[in-house]
XYZ file of C-alpha atoms in Angstrom:
174
model
C 118.800 90.682 103.506
C 116.481 92.699 105.696
C 116.357 91.194 109.208
C 112.611 91.831 109.576
C 111.902 89.852 106.409
C 114.161 87.034 107.536
C 112.408 86.860 110.923
C 109.025 86.915 109.182
C 110.050 83.964 107.071
C 111.236 82.094 110.163
C 107.890 82.611 111.905
C 105.836 81.718 108.862
C 107.886 78.574 108.166
C 107.423 77.535 111.791
C 103.657 78.065 111.607
C 103.310 76.302 108.245
C 105.373 73.358 109.479
C 103.324 73.134 112.658
C 100.097 73.095 110.613
C 101.239 69.985 108.748
C 99.993 67.740 111.534
C 96.386 68.825 110.959
C 94.093 67.924 108.066
C 93.036 70.872 105.897
C 89.503 70.669 107.339
C 90.861 71.646 110.758
C 92.911 74.613 109.576
C 89.682 75.934 108.002
C 87.638 75.730 111.220
C 86.648 79.117 112.573
C 86.468 79.406 116.384
C 83.269 81.427 115.969
C 81.291 83.017 113.164
C 83.173 86.323 113.344
C 86.676 84.926 113.885
C 89.182 83.798 111.300
C 90.453 80.269 110.923
C 94.168 79.497 111.047
C 94.189 79.382 107.257
C 92.583 82.818 107.035
C 95.047 84.420 109.456
C 98.042 82.994 107.584
C 96.571 84.023 104.232
C 95.904 87.530 105.582
C 99.590 87.882 106.503
C 100.555 86.766 102.993
C 98.097 89.247 101.476
C 99.613 92.134 103.457
C 103.021 91.247 102.082
C 101.651 90.964 98.527
C 99.982 94.369 98.765
C 103.243 95.885 100.002
C 105.146 94.309 97.084
C 102.663 95.669 94.550
C 102.756 99.173 96.026
C 106.557 99.187 96.250
C 106.918 98.125 92.611
C 104.510 100.838 91.500
C 106.208 103.508 93.602
C 109.681 102.519 92.401
C 108.501 103.164 88.840
C 107.696 106.751 89.924
C 110.712 107.247 92.187
C 111.338 110.837 91.089
C 108.112 111.880 92.835
C 108.957 110.357 96.237
C 109.130 112.686 99.222
C 111.664 112.493 102.075
C 110.857 110.993 105.485
C 110.096 113.660 108.080
C 110.006 113.581 111.885
C 106.189 113.286 111.920
C 106.525 110.079 109.888
C 108.708 108.587 112.642
C 106.258 109.738 115.296
C 103.263 108.126 113.541
C 105.306 104.979 112.884
C 106.234 104.732 116.597
C 102.539 104.984 117.500
C 101.722 102.237 114.992
C 104.388 99.986 116.510
C 102.915 100.521 119.978
C 99.400 99.806 118.730
C 100.481 96.582 117.025
C 102.235 95.421 120.199
C 99.000 95.854 122.152
C 96.317 93.190 122.364
C 93.803 95.539 120.764
C 91.903 94.158 117.775
C 91.873 96.201 114.591
C 89.570 96.073 111.634
C 91.501 94.964 108.552
C 91.580 97.454 105.648
C 89.165 96.570 102.830
C 91.966 95.509 100.494
C 92.942 92.645 102.863
C 89.764 92.154 104.905
C 88.024 89.656 102.651
C 90.054 86.508 103.253
C 88.952 83.259 101.655
C 88.894 80.077 103.703
C 89.494 77.649 100.859
C 93.275 77.298 100.547
C 95.013 74.064 101.392
C 98.174 74.085 103.460
C 100.152 73.261 100.312
C 98.613 76.284 98.565
C 99.407 78.506 101.555
C 103.003 77.333 101.530
C 103.291 78.017 97.789
C 101.706 81.464 98.171
C 104.070 82.301 101.032
C 107.159 81.176 99.115
C 106.210 83.305 96.104
C 105.270 86.294 98.239
C 108.456 86.072 100.293
C 110.579 85.735 97.166
C 108.933 88.834 95.638
C 109.311 91.071 98.695
C 112.857 89.846 99.393
C 113.938 90.611 95.858
C 112.416 94.091 96.066
C 114.002 94.891 99.422
C 117.400 93.387 98.608
C 117.582 95.378 95.366
C 116.084 98.545 96.795
C 118.040 101.617 95.665
C 120.136 103.005 98.521
C 119.315 106.585 97.532
C 115.586 105.913 98.049
C 115.799 104.353 101.518
C 114.818 107.622 103.227
C 111.977 108.343 100.798
C 108.286 107.756 101.532
C 107.304 104.766 99.403
C 104.402 102.893 101.018
C 101.054 104.353 102.051
C 99.897 102.680 105.248
C 96.088 102.911 105.555
C 96.227 104.431 109.059
C 99.457 106.419 109.425
C 100.062 107.422 105.819
C 103.322 107.328 103.885
C 106.349 105.477 105.317
C 109.808 104.585 104.022
C 111.117 101.122 103.090
C 112.615 100.348 106.518
C 109.361 101.320 108.192
C 107.431 99.246 105.651
C 109.350 96.057 106.421
C 109.152 96.875 110.132
C 105.386 97.290 109.851
C 105.025 93.939 108.064
C 106.992 92.200 110.817
C 105.093 93.962 113.604
C 101.825 93.070 111.867
C 102.846 89.403 111.736
C 103.815 89.499 115.432
C 100.466 91.160 116.201
C 98.780 87.971 114.972
C 101.084 85.637 116.916
C 98.815 85.270 119.979
C 95.848 84.649 117.713
C 97.760 81.967 115.814
C 99.003 80.320 119.001
C 95.444 80.313 120.357
C 94.200 78.669 117.174
C 96.898 75.998 117.473
C 95.888 75.358 121.090
C 92.286 74.929 119.999
C 93.331 72.531 117.215
C 95.508 70.540 119.623
C 92.530 70.018 121.916
C 90.446 68.403 119.144
């Protein structure tokens, strides 16, 4: 199994388990009007993974049209990794920007399990001959290959780690 996916699952399981000590009303509390609740951040991470799964499935159906990874792809991917490691805030792409604040922790856990199962199955059964092909269109840097896609998803999750830890600190103080 892909190590990035495994690490993502470890983080998400840790966060979901930690959230069990709070009532659902607390995980829905937004720190301010323009900030996401814990539930929204976790759901956003799940949505990113679901979008990636959908795109990968679609692209695999058209695998004859996939282009090879080039050096500029690696350069743009390295810049993305640096940006995600920074504390800079980014505006979420439209497809994952509208995050509901109505899911219970049980629903989040179920959504994560299904999402993780879908992406794991795709990655574990990914054709070896397509690993160097451009398969996922990132909204900022463009097309990336499967390894870069799973790396992006992990880096994206880690980008939200400070935000999640801050939300837990706020919940602990209530």
